[in-house]
Short mmCIF file of C-alpha atoms in Angstrom, two decimals:
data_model
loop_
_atom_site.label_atom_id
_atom_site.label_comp_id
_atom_site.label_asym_id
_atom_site.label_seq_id
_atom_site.Cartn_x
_atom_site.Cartn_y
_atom_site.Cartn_z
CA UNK A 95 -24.37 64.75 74.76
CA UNK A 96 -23.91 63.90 70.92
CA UNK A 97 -25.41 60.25 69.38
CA UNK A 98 -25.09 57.00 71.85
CA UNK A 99 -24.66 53.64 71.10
CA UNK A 100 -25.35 50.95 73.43
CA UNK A 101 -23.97 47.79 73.30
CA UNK A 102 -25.10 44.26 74.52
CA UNK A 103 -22.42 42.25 75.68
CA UNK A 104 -23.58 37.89 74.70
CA UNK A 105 -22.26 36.49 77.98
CA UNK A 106 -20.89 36.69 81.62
CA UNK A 107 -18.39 34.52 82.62
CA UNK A 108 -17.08 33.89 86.54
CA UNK A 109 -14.80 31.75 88.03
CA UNK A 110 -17.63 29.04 88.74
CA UNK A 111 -20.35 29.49 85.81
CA UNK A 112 -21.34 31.39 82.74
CA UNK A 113 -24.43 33.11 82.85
CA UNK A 114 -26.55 33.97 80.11
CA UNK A 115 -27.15 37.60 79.79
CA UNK A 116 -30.90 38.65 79.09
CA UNK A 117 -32.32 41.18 76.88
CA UNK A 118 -33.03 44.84 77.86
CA UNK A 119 -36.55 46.05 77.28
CA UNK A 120 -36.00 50.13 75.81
CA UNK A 121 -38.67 52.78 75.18
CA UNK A 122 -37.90 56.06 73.90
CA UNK A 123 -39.68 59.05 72.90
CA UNK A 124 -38.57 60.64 69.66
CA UNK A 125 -37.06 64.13 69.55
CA UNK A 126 -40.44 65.37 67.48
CA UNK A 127 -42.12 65.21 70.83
CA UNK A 128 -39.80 65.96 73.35
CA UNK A 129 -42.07 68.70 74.45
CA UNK A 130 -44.82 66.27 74.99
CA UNK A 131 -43.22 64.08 77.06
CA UNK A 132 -42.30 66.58 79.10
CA UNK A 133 -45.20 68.44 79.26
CA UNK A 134 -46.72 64.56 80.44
CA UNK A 135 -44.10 63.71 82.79
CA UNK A 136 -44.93 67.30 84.06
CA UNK A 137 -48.59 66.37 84.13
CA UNK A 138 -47.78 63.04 86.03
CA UNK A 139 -45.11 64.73 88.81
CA UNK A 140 -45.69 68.18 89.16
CA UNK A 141 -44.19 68.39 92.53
CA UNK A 142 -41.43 66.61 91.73
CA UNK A 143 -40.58 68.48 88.77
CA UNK A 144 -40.93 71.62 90.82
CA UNK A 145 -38.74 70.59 93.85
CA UNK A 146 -36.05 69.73 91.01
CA UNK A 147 -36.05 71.03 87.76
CA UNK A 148 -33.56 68.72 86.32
CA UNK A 149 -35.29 65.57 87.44
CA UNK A 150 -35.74 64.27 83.78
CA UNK A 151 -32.00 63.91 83.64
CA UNK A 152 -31.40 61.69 86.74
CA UNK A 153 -31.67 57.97 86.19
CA UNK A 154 -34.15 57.43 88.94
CA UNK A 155 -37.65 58.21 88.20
CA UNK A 156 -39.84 56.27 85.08
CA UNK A 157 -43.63 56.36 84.46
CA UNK A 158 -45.24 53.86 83.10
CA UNK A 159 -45.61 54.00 78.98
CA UNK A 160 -49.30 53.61 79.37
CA UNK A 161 -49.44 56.91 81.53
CA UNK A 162 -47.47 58.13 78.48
CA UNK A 163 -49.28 56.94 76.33
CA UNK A 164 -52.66 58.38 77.62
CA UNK A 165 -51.70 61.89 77.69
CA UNK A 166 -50.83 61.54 73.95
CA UNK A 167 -47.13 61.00 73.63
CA UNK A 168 -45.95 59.01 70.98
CA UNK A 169 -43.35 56.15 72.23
CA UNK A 170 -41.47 53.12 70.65
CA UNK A 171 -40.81 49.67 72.29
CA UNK A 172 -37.60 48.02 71.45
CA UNK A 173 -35.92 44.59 72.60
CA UNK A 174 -32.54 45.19 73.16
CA UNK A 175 -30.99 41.55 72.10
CA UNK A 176 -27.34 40.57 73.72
CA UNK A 177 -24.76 41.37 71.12
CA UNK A 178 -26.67 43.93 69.65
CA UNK A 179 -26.06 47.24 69.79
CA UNK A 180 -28.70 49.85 69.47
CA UNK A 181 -28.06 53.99 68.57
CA UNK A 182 -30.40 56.75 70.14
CA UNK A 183 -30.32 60.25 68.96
CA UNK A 184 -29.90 63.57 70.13
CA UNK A 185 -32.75 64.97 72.16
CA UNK A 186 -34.83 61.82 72.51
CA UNK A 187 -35.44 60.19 76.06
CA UNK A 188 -35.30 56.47 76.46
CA UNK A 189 -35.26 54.59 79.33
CA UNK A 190 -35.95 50.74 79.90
CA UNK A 191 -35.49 47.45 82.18
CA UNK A 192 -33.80 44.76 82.29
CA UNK A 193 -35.24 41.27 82.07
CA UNK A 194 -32.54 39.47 84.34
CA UNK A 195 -28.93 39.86 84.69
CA UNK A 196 -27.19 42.24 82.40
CA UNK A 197 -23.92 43.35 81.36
CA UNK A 198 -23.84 46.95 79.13
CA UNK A 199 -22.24 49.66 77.83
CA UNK A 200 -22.51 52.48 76.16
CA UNK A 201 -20.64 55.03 74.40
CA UNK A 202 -20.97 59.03 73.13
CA UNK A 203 -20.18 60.41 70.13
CA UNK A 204 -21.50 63.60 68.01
CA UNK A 205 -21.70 63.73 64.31
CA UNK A 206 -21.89 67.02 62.25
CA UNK A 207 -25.58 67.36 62.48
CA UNK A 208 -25.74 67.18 65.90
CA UNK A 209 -24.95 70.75 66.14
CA UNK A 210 -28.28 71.62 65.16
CA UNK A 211 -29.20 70.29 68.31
CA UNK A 212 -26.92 72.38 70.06
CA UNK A 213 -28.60 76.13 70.78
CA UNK A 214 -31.77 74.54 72.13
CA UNK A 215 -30.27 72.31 74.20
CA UNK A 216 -28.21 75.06 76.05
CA UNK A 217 -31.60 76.96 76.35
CA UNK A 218 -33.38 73.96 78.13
CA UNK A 219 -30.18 73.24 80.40
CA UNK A 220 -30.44 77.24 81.49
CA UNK A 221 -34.04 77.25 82.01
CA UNK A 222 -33.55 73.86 84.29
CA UNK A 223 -30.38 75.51 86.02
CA UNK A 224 -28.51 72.04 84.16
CA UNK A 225 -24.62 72.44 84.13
CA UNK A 226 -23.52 71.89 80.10
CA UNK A 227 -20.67 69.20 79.82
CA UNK A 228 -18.40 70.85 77.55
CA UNK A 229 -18.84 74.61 76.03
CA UNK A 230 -20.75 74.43 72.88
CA UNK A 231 -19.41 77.98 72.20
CA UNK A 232 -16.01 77.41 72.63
CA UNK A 233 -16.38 74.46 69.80
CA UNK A 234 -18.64 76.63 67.42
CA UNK A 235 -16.24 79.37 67.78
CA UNK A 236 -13.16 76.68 66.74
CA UNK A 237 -14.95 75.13 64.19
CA UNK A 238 -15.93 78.30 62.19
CA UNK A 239 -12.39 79.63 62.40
CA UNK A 240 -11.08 76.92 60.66
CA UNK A 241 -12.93 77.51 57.80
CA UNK A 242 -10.23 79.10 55.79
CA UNK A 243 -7.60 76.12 56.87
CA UNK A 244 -10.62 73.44 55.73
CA UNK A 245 -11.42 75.53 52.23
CA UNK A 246 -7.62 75.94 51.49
CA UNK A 247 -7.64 72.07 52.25
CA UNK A 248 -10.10 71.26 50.36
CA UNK A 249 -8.66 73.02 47.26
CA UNK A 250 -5.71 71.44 47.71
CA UNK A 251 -7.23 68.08 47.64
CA UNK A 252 -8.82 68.95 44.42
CA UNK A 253 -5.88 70.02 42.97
CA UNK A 254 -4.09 66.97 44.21
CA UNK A 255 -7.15 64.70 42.82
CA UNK A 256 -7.02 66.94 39.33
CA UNK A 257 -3.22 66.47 38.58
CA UNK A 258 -3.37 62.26 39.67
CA UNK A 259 -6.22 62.45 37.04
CA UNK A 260 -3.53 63.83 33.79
CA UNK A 261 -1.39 61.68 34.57
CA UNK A 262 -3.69 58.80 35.02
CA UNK A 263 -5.09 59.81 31.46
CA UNK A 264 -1.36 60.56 29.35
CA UNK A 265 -0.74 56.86 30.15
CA UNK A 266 1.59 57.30 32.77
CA UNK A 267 3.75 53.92 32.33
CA UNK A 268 5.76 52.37 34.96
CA UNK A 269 6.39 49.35 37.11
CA UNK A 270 2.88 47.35 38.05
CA UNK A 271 3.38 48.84 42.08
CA UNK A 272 2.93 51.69 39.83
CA UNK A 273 -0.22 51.19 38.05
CA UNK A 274 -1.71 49.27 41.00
CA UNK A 275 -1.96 46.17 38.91
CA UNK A 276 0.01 43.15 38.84
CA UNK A 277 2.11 40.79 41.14
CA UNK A 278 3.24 44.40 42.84
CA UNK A 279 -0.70 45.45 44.02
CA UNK A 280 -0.72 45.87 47.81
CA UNK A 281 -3.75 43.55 49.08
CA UNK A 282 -6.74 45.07 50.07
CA UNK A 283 -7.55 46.01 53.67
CA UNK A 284 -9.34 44.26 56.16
CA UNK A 285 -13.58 44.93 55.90
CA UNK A 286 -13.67 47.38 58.66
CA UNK A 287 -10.01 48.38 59.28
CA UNK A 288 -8.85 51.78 59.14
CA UNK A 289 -6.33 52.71 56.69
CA UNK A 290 -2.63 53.26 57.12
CA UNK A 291 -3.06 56.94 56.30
CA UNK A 292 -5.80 57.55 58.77
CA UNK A 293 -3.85 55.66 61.38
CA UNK A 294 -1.12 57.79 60.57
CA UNK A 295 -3.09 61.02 60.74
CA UNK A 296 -4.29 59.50 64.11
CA UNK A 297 -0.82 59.64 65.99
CA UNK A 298 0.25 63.05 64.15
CA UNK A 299 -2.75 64.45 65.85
CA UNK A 300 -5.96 65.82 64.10
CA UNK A 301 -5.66 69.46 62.61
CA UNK A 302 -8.16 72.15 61.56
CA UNK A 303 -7.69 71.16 57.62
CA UNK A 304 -9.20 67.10 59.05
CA UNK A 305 -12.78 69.49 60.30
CA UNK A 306 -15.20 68.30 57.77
CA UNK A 307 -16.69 71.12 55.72
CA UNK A 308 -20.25 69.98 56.93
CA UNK A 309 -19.08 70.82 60.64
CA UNK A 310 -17.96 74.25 59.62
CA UNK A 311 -21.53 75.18 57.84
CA UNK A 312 -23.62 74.04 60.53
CA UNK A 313 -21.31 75.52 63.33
CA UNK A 314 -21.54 78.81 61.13
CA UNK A 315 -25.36 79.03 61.47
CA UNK A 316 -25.38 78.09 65.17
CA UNK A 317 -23.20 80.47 65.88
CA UNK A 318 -25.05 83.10 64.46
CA UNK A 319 -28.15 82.46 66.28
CA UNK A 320 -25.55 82.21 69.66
CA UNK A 321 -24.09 85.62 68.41
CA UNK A 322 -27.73 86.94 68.54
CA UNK A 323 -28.39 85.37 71.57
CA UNK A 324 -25.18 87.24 73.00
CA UNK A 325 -26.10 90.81 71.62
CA UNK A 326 -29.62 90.63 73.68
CA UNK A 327 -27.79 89.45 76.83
CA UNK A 328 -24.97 92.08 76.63
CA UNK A 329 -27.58 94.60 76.00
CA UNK A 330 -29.53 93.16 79.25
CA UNK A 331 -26.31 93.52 81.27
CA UNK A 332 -26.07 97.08 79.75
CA UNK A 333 -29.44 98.05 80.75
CA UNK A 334 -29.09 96.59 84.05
CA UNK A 335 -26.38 99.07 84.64
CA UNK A 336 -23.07 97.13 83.36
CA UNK A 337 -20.91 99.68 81.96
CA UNK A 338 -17.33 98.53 82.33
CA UNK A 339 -16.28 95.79 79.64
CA UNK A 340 -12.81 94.19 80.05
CA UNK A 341 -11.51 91.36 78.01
CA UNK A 342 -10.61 88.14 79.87
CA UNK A 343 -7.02 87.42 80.24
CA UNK A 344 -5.42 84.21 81.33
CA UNK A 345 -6.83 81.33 79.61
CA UNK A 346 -7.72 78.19 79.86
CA UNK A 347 -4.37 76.97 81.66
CA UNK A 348 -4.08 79.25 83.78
CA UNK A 349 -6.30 79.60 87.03
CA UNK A 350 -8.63 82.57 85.37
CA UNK A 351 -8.59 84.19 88.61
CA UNK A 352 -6.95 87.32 90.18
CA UNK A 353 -5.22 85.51 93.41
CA UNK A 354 -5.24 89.33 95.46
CA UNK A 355 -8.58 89.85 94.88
CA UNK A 356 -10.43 86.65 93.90
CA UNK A 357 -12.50 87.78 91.35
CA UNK A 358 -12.34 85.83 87.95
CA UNK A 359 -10.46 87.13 84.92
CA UNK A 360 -11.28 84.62 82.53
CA UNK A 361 -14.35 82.29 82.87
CA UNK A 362 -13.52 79.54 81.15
CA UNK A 363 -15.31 76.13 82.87
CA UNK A 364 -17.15 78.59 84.99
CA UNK A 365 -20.99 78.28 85.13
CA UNK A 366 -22.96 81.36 85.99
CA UNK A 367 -23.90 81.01 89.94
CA UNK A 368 -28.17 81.55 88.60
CA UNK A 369 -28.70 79.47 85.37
CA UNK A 370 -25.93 77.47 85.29
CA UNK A 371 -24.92 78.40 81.91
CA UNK A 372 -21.70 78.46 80.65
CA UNK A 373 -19.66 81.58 80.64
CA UNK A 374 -17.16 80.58 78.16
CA UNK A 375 -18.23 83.79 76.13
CA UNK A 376 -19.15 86.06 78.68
CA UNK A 377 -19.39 87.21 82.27
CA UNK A 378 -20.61 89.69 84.75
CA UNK A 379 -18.10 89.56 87.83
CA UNK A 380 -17.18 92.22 90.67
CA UNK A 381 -14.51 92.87 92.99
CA UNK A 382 -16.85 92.94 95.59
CA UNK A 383 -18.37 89.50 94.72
CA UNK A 384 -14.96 87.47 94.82
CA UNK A 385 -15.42 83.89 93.24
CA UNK A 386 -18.88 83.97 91.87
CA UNK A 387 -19.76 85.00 88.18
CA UNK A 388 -22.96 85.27 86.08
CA UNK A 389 -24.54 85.28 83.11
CA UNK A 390 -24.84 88.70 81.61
CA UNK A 391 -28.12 88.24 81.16
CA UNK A 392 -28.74 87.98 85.35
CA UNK A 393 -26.39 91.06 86.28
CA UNK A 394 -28.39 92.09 88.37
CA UNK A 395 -28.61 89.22 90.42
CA UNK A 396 -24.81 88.91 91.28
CA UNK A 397 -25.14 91.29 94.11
CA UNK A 398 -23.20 94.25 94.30
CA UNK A 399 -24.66 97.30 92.52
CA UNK A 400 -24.42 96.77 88.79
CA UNK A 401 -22.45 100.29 88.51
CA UNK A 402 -19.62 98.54 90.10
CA UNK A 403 -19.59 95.62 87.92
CA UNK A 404 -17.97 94.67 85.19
CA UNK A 405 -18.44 92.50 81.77
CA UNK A 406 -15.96 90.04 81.06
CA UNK A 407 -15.70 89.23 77.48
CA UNK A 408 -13.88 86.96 75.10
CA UNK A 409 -14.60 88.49 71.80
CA UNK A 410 -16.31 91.59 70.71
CA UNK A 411 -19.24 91.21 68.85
CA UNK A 412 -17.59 92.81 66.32
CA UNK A 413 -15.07 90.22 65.48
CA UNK A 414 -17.39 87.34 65.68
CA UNK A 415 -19.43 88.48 63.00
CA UNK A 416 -16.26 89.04 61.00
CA UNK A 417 -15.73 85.38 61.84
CA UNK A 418 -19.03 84.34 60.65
CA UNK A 419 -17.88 86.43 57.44
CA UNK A 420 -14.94 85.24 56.39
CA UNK A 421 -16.74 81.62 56.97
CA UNK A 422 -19.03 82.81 54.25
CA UNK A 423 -16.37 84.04 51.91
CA UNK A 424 -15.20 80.51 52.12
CA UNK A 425 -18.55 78.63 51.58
CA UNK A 426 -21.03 81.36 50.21
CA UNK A 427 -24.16 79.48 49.40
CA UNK A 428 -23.72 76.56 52.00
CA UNK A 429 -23.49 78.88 54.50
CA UNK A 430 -26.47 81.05 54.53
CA UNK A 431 -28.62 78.36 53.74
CA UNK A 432 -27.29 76.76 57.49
CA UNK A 433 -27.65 80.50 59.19
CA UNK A 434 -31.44 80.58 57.61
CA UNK A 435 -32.28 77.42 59.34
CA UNK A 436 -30.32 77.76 62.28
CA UNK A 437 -32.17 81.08 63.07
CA UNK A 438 -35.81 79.16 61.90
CA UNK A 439 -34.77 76.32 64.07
CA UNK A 440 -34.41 78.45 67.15
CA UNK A 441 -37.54 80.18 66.47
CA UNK A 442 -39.70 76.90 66.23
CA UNK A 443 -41.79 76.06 69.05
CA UNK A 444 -43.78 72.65 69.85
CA UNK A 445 -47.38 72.83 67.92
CA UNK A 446 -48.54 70.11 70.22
CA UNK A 447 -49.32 69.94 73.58
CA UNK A 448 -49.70 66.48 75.75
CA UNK A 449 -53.29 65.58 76.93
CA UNK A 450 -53.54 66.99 80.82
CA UNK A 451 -54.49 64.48 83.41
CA UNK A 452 -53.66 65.36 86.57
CA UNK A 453 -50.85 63.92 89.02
CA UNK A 454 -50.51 60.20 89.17
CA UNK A 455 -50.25 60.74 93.25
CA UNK A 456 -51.59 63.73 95.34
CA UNK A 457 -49.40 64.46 98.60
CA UNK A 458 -52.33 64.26 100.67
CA UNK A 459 -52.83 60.76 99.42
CA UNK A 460 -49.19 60.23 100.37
CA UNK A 461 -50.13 59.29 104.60
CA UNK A 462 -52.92 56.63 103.20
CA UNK A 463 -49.93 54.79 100.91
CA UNK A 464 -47.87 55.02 103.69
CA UNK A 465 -50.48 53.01 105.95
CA UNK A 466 -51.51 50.96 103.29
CA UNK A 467 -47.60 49.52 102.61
CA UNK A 468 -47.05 49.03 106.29
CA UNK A 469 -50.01 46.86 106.35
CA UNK A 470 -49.06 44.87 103.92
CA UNK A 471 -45.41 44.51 105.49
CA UNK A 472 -46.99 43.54 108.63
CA UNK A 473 -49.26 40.90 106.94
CA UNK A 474 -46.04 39.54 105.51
CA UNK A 475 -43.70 39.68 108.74
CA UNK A 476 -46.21 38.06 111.10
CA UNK A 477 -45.79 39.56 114.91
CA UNK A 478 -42.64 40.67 115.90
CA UNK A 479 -41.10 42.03 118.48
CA UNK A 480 -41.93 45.03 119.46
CA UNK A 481 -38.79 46.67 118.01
CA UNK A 482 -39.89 45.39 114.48
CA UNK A 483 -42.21 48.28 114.07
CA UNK A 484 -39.06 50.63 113.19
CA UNK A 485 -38.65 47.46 110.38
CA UNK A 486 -41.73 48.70 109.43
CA UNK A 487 -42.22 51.86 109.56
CA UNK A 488 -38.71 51.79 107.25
CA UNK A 489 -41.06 49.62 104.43
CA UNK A 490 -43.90 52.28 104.81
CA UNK A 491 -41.25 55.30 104.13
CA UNK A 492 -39.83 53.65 101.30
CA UNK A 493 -43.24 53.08 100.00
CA UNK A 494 -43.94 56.84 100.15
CA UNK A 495 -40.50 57.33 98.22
CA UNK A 496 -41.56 55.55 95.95
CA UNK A 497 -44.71 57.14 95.04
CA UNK A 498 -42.66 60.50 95.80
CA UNK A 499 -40.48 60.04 93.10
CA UNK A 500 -37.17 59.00 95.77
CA UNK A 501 -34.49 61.59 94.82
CA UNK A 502 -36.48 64.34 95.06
CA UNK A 503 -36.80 63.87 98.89
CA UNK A 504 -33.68 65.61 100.21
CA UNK A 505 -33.24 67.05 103.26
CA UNK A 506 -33.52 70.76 102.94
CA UNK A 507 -36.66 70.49 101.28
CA UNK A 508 -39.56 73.49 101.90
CA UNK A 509 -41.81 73.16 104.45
CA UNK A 510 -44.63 71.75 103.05
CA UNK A 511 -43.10 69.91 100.19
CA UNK A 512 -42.26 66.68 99.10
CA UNK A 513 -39.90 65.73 101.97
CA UNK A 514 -41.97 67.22 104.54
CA UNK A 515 -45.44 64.74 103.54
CA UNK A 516 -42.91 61.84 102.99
CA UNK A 517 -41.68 62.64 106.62
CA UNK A 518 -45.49 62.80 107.64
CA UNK A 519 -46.51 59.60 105.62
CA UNK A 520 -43.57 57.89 107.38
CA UNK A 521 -44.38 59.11 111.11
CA UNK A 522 -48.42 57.77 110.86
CA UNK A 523 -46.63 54.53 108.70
CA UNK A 524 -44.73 53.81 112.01
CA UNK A 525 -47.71 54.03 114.43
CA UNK A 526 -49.83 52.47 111.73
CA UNK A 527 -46.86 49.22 111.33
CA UNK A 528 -46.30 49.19 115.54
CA UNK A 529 -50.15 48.18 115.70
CA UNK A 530 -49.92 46.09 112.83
CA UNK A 531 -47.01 43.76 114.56
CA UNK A 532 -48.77 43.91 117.65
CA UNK A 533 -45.76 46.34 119.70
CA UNK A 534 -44.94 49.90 120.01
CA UNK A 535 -42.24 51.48 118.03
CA UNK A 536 -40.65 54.02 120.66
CA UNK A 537 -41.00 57.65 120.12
CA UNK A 538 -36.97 57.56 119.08
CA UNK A 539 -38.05 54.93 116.44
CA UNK A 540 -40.58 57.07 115.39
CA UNK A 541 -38.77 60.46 114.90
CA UNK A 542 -35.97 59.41 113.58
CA UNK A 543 -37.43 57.28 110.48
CA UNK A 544 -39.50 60.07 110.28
CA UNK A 545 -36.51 62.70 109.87
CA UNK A 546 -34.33 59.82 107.54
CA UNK A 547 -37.15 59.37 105.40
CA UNK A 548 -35.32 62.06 102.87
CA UNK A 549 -32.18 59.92 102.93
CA UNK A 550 -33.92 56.64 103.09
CA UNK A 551 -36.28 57.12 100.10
CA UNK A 552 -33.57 57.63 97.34
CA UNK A 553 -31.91 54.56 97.45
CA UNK A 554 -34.96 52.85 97.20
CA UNK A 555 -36.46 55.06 94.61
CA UNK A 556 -33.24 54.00 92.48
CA UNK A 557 -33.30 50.56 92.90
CA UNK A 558 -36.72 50.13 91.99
CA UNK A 559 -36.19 50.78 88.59
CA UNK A 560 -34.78 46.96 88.20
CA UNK A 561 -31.19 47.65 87.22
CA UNK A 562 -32.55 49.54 84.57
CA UNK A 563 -32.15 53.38 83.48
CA UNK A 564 -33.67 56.56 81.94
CA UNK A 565 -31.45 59.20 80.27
CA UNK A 566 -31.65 61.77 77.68
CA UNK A 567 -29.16 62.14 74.85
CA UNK A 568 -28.87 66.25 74.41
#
């Protein structure tokens, strides 16, 4: 994801009242020390983090800033007022709480520089098997080859700007519509409005001379370090044993797949069945592996023998170095500068590491929570029936899914892992909670809160954050 802007709405109105709407309470973590922060939310969750790699991206887990804080990571408090609206850059978590009741929105959008952003990001996504939402290589590729439709526009423009300028200096008479001056000037615009000529380049549709010449540089030197990127993982394919190479065919409209055989022939919006990358550029596919498709870079993963494999391909290497070539001939100096630190950028790593600490919750402290938030159910509740000790046993599970992390707890989980002590916490919670109300939960009550506990714990895991949210802007 590019740039976001949030936006506080002032007030909600009903039928029968109008309620104020409160302020939103944000931290964030700036993109400097991404690393950190996830080296400390690593530190904090380990288990959860290695249960499910893309945890950081769900909105349903948050540590408190202090824990942050502690293990070194620099973070930012910000009071999001109603009617405000508040922009968070690429790369840099936030998250936050509501005060009250609260109406919001927010909104995407990527500026030229965000493509700096871009290589990493597809790198990190890979590594935490993290579908992309749109193919970052299928937009570099477009946006470098229109750099000879945005230099020829350019000189036009200049040309255009050149020739108003003679006349504008030979004294160019005419009527005062003319000369802009006089009972004839057209009145300004409105502060804020778009002009007639953008609105009219609006409905004609944007071309490839409207691509800013700052999107074309920066795409050029992301694409190089993506070219390189390519050449290793074509070269990893080869080595596997990948010998055939056939260019895709079909296209984006069409289905990309051979219907007799099943086997893709063009891998557009396909995600390699490993890493999740996107194969927009490149794939390894077989016609003895119908419907799947990898990265070139795990070939030998896809299953059949890499000898009867084959790499998919939309370009040569060949002819996207021409491409970054002829973007050079168009912008020389602008765009080896961008190539030198696009390929520095990519070779950068984090010089700082967060402070270790240790987990904020063992899982063999997980059956003690458990006991510990049935008691406390049970002290609220008063005795019960004896059927109220599933009631509890459900409070002592969601307990543990809290101090799980929730979403984490699937079913499916390994033996042994999260799911399986939540499922243990939640078995001694109901014993613990049928004591505690003075009854015995049946042994049905018992197993089966015991074997929910995966699907119980997320819902409560997510609405303990208070209405509130963490995300990531990549």
């Amino acid at each position: 994801r590019g740039v976001r802007v949030l936006f506080g709405v002032g007030h909600a109105s009903t039928r029968h009242a109008t309620a104020r709407i409160s302020e939103f309470r944000r931290y964030s973590c700036p993109s400097s020390a991404v690393g950190m922060f996830e080296d400390a939310m690593r530190d904090c969750l380990p288990h959860l983090l290695d249960e499910d790699p893309q945890l950081l991206h769900r909105l349903i887990t948050m540590v408190s800033p202090n824990e942050l804080r502690a293990r070194g990571v620099p973070l930012y408090r910000l009071v999001h007022h109603p009617g405000s609206f508040v922009i968070t850059f690429p790369n840099a978590y936030h998250g936050g709480f509501n005060a009250g009741f609260n109406v919001a929105e927010a909104v995407n959008f990527a500026p030229p520089d965000w493509l700096r952003h871009g290589t990493k990001v597809l790198s990190k996504y890979a590594a935490q098997r993290k579908p992309a939402t749109f193919s970052y290589d299928a937009l570099l590729v477009q946006l470098v080859a229109a750099a000879r439709c945005v230099a020829d526009a350019a000189r036009a423009r200049a040309c255009s700007g050149a020739d108003a300028a003679d006349d504008s200096g030979n004294g160019g008479g005419g009527s005062g519509e003319q000369r802009g001056g006089g009972i004839g000037e057209a009145p300004p615009p409105l502060a804020g409005a778009p002009s007639s000529e953008w609105l009219r380049r609006w409905d004609d549709g944007v071309t490839l001379s409207d691509v800013p010449q700052e999107a074309v540089v920066l795409a050029a030197g992301e694409l190089s370090v993506r070219v390189a990127q390519e050449a290793d993982a074509r070269s990893s394919a080869a080595r596997a044993g990948v010998v055939a190479e056939v260019r895709m065919s079909g296209g984006p409209d069409a289905e990309g797949m051979c219907a007799e055989r099943g086997v893709y022939t063009d891998t557009c919006d396909v995600d390699c069945d490993v890493c999740a990358a996107d194969l927009w550029m490149s794939s390894v596919v077989s016609n003895e592996a119908p419907g799947r498709a990898v990265c070139p870079a795990h070939a030998a993963q896809l299953g059949p023998p890499p000898a009867r494999c084959m790499l998919l391909i939309r370009n040569s290497l060949c002819e996207l170095r021409a491409m970054l070539a002829a973007a050079r001939d168009c912008f020389p100096c602008a765009v080896d500068t961008a190539v030198d630190a696009a390929h520095a950028h990519a070779r950068a790593q984090p010089t700082v590491e967060a402070t270790k600490l240790g987990p904020l919750v063992e899982l063999s402290d997980l059956p003690g929570i458990a006991q510990r938030a049935a008691a406390r159910v049970a002290a609220r509740g008063g005795r019960r029936s004896a059927g109220a000790g599933g009631v509890a046993a459900s409070g002592g599970s969601c307990m543990a899914g809290r101090m799980a992390g929730g979403r984490t707890c699937v079913a499916g989980s390994p033996p042994g892992g999260v799911a399986a002590a939540v499922a243990r916490a939640t078995a001694t919670a109901a014993a613990a909670a049928a004591d505690a109300f003075g009854g015995s939960a049946t042994s049905d009550d018992s197993s089966v809160t015991a074997a929910s506990a995966a699907h119980r714990a997320p819902a409560v895991a997510a609405s303990s954050t208070g209405g509130g949210g963490r995300g990531v802007n990549h």
